[in-house]
mmCIF file of C-alpha atoms in Angstrom:
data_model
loop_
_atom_site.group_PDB
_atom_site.id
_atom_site.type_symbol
_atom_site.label_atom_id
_atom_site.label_comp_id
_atom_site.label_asym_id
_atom_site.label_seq_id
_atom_site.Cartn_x
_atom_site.Cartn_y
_atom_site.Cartn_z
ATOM 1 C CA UNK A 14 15.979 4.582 -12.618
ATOM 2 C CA UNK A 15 15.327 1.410 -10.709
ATOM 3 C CA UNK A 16 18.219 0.772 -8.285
ATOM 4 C CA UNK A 17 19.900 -2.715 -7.931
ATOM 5 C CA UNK A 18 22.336 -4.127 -5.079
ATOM 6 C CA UNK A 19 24.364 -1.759 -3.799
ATOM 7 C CA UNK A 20 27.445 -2.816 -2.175
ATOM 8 C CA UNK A 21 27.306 -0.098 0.960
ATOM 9 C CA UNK A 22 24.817 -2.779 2.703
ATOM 10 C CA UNK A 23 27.755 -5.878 2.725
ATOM 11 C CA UNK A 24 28.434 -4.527 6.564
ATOM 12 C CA UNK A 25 24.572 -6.016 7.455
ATOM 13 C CA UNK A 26 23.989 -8.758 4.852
ATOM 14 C CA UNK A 27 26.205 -10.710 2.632
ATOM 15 C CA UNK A 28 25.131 -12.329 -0.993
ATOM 16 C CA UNK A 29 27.108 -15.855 -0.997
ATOM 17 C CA UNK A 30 27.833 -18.020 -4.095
ATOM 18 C CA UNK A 31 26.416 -19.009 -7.199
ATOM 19 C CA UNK A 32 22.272 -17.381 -7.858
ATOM 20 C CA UNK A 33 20.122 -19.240 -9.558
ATOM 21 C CA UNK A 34 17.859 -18.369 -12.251
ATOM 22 C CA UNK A 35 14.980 -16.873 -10.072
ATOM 23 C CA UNK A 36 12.631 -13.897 -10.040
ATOM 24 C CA UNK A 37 13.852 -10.528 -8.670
ATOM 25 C CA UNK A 38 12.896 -8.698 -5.547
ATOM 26 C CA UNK A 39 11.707 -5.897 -4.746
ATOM 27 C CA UNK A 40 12.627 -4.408 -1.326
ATOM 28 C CA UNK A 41 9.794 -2.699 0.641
ATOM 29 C CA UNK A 42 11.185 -2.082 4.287
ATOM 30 C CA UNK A 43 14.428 -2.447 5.552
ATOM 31 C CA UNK A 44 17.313 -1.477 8.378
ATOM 32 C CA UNK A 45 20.541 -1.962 6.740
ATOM 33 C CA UNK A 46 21.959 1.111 5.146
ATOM 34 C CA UNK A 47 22.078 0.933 1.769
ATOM 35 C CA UNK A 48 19.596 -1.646 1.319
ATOM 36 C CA UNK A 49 16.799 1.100 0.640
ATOM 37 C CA UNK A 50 13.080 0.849 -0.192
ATOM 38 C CA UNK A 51 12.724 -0.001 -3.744
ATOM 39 C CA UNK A 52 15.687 -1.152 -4.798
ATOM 40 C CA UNK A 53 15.684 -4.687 -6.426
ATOM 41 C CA UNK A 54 17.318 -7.864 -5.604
ATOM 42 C CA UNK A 55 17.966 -11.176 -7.212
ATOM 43 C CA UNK A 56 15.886 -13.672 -4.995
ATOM 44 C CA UNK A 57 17.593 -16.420 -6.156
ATOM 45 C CA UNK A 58 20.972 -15.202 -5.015
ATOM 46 C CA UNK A 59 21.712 -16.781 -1.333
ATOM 47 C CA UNK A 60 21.877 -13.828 1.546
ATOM 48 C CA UNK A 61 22.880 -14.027 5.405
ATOM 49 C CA UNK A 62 21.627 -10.991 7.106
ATOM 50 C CA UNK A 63 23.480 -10.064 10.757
ATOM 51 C CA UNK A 64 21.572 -10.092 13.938
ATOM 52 C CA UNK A 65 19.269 -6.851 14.510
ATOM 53 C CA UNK A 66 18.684 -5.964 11.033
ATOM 54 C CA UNK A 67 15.657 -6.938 9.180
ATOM 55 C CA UNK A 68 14.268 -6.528 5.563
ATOM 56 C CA UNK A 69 11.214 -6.706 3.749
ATOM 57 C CA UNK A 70 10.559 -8.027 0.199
ATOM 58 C CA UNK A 71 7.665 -8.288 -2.445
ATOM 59 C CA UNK A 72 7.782 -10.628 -5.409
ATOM 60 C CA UNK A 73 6.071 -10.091 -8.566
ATOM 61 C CA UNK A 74 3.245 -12.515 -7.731
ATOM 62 C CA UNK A 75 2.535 -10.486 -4.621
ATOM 63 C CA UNK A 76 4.757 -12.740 -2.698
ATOM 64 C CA UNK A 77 5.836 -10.868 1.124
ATOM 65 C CA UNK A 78 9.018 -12.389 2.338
ATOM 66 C CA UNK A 79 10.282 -10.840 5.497
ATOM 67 C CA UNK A 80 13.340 -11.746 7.054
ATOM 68 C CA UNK A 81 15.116 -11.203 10.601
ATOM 69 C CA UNK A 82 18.644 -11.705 11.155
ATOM 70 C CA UNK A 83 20.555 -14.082 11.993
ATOM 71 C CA UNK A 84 19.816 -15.486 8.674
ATOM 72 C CA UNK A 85 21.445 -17.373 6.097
ATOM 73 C CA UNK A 86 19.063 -18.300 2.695
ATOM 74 C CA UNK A 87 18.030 -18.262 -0.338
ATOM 75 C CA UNK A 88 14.849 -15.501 -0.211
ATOM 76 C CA UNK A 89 13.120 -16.926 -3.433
ATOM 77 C CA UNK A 90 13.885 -19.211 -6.047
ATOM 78 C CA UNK A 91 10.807 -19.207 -7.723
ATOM 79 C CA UNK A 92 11.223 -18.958 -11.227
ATOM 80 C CA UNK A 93 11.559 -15.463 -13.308
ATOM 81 C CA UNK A 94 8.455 -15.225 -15.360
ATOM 82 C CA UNK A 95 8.538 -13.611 -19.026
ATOM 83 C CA UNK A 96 6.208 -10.396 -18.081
ATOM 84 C CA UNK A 97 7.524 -9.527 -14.739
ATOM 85 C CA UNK A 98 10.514 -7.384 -15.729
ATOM 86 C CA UNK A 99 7.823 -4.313 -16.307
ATOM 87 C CA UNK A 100 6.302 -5.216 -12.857
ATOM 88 C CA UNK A 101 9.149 -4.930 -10.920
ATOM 89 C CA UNK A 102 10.102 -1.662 -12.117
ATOM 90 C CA UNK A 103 6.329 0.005 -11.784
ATOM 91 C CA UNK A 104 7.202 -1.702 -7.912
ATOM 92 C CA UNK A 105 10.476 -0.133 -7.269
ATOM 93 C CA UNK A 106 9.151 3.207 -8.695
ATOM 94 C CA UNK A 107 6.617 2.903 -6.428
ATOM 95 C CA UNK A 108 8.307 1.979 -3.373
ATOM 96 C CA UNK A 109 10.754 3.933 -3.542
ATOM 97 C CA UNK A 110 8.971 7.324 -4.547
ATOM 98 C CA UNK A 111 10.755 8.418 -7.251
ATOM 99 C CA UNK A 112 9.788 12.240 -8.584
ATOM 100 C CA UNK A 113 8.600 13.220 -4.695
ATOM 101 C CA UNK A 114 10.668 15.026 -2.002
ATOM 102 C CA UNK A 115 11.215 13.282 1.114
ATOM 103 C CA UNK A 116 8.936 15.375 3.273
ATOM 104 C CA UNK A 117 5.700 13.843 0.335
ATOM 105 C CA UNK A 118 7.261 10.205 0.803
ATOM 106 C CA UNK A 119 7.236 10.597 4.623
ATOM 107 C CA UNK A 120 3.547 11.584 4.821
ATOM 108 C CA UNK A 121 2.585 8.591 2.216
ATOM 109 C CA UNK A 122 4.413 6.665 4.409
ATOM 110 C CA UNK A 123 2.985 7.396 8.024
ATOM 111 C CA UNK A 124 0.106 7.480 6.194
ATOM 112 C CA UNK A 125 -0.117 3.987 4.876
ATOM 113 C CA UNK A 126 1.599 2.863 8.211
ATOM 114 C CA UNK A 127 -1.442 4.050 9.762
ATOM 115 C CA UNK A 128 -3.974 1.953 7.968
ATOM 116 C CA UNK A 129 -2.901 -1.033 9.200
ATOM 117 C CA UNK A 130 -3.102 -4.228 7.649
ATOM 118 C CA UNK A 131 -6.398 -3.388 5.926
ATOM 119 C CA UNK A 132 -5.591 -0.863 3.276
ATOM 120 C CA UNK A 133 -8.950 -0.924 1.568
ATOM 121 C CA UNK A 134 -10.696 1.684 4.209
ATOM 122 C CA UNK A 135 -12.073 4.840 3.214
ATOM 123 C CA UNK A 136 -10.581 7.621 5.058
ATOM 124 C CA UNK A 137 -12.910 10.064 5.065
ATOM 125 C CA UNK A 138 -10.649 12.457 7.635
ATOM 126 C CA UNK A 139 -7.842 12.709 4.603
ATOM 127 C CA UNK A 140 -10.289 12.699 2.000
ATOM 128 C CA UNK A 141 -8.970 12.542 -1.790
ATOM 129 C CA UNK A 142 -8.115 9.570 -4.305
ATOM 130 C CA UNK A 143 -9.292 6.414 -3.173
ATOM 131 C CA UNK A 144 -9.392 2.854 -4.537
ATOM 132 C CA UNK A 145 -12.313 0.122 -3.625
ATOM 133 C CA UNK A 146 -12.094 -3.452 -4.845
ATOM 134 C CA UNK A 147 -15.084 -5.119 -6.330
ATOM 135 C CA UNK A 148 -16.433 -8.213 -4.119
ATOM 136 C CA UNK A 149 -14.881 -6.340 -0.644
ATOM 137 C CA UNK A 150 -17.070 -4.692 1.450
ATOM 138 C CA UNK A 151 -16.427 -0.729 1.334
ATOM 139 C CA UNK A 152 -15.472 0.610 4.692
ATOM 140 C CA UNK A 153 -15.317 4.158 6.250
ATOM 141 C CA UNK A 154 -12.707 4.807 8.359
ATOM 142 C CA UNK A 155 -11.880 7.076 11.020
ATOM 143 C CA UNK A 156 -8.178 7.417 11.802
ATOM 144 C CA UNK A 157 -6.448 8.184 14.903
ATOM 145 C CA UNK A 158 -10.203 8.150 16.970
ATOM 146 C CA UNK A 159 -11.141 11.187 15.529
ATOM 147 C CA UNK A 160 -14.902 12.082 17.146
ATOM 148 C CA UNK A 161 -17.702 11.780 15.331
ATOM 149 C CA UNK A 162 -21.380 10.769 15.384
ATOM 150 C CA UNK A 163 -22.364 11.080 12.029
ATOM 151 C CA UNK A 164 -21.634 11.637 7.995
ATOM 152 C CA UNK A 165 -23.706 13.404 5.865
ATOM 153 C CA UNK A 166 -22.229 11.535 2.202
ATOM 154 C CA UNK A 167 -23.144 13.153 -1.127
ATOM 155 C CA UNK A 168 -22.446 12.374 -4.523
ATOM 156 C CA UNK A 169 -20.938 15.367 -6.519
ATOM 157 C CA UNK A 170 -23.286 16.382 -9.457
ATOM 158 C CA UNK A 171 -26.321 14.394 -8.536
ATOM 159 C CA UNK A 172 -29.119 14.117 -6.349
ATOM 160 C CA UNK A 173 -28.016 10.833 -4.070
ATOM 161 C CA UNK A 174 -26.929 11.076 -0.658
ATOM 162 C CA UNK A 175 -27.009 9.287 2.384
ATOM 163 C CA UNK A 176 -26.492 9.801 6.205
ATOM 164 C CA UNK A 177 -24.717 7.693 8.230
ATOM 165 C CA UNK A 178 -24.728 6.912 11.745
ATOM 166 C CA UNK A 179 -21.345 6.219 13.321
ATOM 167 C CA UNK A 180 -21.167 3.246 16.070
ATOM 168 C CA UNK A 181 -20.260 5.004 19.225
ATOM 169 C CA UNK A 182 -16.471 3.769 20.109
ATOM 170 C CA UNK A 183 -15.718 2.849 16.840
ATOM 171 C CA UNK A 184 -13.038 3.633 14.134
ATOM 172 C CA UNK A 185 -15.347 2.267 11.321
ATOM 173 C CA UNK A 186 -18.211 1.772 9.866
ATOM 174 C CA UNK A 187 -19.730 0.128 6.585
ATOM 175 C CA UNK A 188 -20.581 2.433 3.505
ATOM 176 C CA UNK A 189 -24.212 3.170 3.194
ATOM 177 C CA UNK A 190 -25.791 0.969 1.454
ATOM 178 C CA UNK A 191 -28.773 3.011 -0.390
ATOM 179 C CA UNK A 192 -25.820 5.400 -1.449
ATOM 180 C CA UNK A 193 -24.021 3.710 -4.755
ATOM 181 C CA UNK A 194 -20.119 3.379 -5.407
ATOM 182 C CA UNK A 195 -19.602 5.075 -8.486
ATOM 183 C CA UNK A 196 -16.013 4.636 -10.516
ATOM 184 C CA UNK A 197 -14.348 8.123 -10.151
ATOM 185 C CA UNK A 198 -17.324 10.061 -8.859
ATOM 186 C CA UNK A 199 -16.456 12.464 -6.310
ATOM 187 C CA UNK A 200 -18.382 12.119 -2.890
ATOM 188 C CA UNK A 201 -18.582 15.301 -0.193
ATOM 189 C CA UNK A 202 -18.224 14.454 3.263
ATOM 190 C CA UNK A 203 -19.676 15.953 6.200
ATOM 191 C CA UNK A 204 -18.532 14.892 9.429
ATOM 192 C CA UNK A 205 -20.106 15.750 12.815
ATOM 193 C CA UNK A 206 -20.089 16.849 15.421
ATOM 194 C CA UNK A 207 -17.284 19.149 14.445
ATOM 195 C CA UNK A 208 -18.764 19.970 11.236
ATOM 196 C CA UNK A 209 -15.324 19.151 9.186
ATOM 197 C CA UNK A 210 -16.029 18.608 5.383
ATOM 198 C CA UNK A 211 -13.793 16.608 2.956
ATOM 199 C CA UNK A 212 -13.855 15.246 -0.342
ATOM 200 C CA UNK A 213 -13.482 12.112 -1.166
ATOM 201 C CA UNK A 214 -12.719 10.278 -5.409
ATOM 202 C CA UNK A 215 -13.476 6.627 -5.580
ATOM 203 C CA UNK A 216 -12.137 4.535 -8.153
ATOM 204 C CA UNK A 217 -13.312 0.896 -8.343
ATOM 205 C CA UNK A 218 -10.769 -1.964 -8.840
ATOM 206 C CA UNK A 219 -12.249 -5.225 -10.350
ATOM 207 C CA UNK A 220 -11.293 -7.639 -8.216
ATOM 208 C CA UNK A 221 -9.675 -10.260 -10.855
ATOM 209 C CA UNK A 222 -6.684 -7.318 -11.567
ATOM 210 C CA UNK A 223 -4.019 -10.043 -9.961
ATOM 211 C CA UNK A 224 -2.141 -10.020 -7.218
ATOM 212 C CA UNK A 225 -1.096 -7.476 -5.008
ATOM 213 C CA UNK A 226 1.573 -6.393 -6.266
ATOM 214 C CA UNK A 227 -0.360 -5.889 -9.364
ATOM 215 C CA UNK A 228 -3.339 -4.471 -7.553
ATOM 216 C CA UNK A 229 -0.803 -2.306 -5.940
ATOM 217 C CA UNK A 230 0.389 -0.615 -9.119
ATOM 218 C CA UNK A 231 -3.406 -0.283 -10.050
ATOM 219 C CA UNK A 232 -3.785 1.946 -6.853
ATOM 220 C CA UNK A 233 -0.921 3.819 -7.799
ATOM 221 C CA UNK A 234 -2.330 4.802 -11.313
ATOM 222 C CA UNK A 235 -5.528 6.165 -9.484
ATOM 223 C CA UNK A 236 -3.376 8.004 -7.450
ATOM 224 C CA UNK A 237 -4.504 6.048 -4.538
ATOM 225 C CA UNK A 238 -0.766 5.707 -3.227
ATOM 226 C CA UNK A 239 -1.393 5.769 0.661
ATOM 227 C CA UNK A 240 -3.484 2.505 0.056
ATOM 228 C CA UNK A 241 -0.866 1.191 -2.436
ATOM 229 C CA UNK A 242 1.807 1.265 0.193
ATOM 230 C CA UNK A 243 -0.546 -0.091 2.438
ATOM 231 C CA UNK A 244 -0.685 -3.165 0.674
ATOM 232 C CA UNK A 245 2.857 -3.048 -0.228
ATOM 233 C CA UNK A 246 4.203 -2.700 2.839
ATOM 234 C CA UNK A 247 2.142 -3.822 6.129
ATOM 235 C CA UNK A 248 1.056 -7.483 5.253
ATOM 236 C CA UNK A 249 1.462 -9.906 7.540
#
């Protein structure tokens, strides 16, 4: 069930008057108790928020709107648009994890908080479901400065394969380029020196699927949900 205003958070933020016919919002981070990841807010209904409490919204058309108390505004008063009713729930299902425990959520989360504003890398420490977009460059990534010096990177179920060399002091590296992206082909990963292997599913994302919020709910249907909060939740 998608969860709307709750009253609890009046001690941190206030809604004031009249709202106007605007889309909803979908919240995505926030410090005031019972404002809580995924619930949804009008954005056209004016809000003052108390010093030392922040929160963090997403609109439909992939709009981030992140705001810092003191403050006293309207969030967005953009227009609701016919089809985004269905968005904004697939959003607040997502954000807020509904059907996983707390200790899944918290491991997506640190997870995704750990990408960094670029949730398109490959992790090829984690391994598992992962999402590429067509027209971006497919990175590898290394989190946390994990050593290596090189990958060994074959395709499941064929003869391709590639070795790659990793840049000394760095925490990526491109994909190799004789070694093709193939939509839900499964790719295992050797990494060494510490001869750690991992598995890793691509899926490919044409890059015309919208915005990100809608790309967002694409990664979540490929089970690529680290990257989906990712995207969701550390833009700038």
């Amino acid at each position: 069930m998608v969860s709307r205003f709750s009253v609890s958070g009046l001690l941190a933020v206030m809604f004031l008057g009249t709202a106007i016919e605007a889309a909803e919002l979908v919240i995505t981070e926030s410090t005031i108790i019972g404002f809580e990841p995924g619930m949804v807010i009008d954005g056209g209904q004016e809000l003052s928020i108390r010093k030392g409490h922040k929160i963090s919204l997403i609109s439909p058309t992939g709009k981030v709107i992140k705001l810092k108390g003191p403050y006293k505004g309207i969030p967005d008063p953009a227009d609701k648009s016919a089809d985004a009713s269905k968005l904004v729930t697939a959003l607040s299902t997502l954000v807020s994890g509904q059907g996983r425990d707390s200790s899944q959520l918290g491991a997506i989360r640190d997870a995704a908080s750990a990408r960094g504003t670029d949730p398109f890398r490959i992790d090829v420490v984690s391994g598992g479901d992962q999402c590429v977009v067509t027209g971006k460059p497919t990175i590898l990534w290394i989190p946390g400065g994990a050593p290596v010096s090189s990958l060994w990177i074959a395709r499941a179920g064929s003869s391709e394969a590639a070795m790659v060399k990793w840049p000394e002091g760095e925490a990526q590296t491109l994909w190799p380029s004789n070694l093709p992206v193939v939509d839900g082909a499964a790719y295992q990963v050797l990494r060494q020196p510490a001869k750690e292997e991992s598995e890793i599913r691509l899926h490919v994302i044409a890059a015309e699927t919208g915005n990100n919020a809608e790309l967002a709910i694409h990664m979540q249907e490929r089970n690529c949900l680290t990257q989906a909060f990712a995207l969701l939740t550390n833009a700038n």
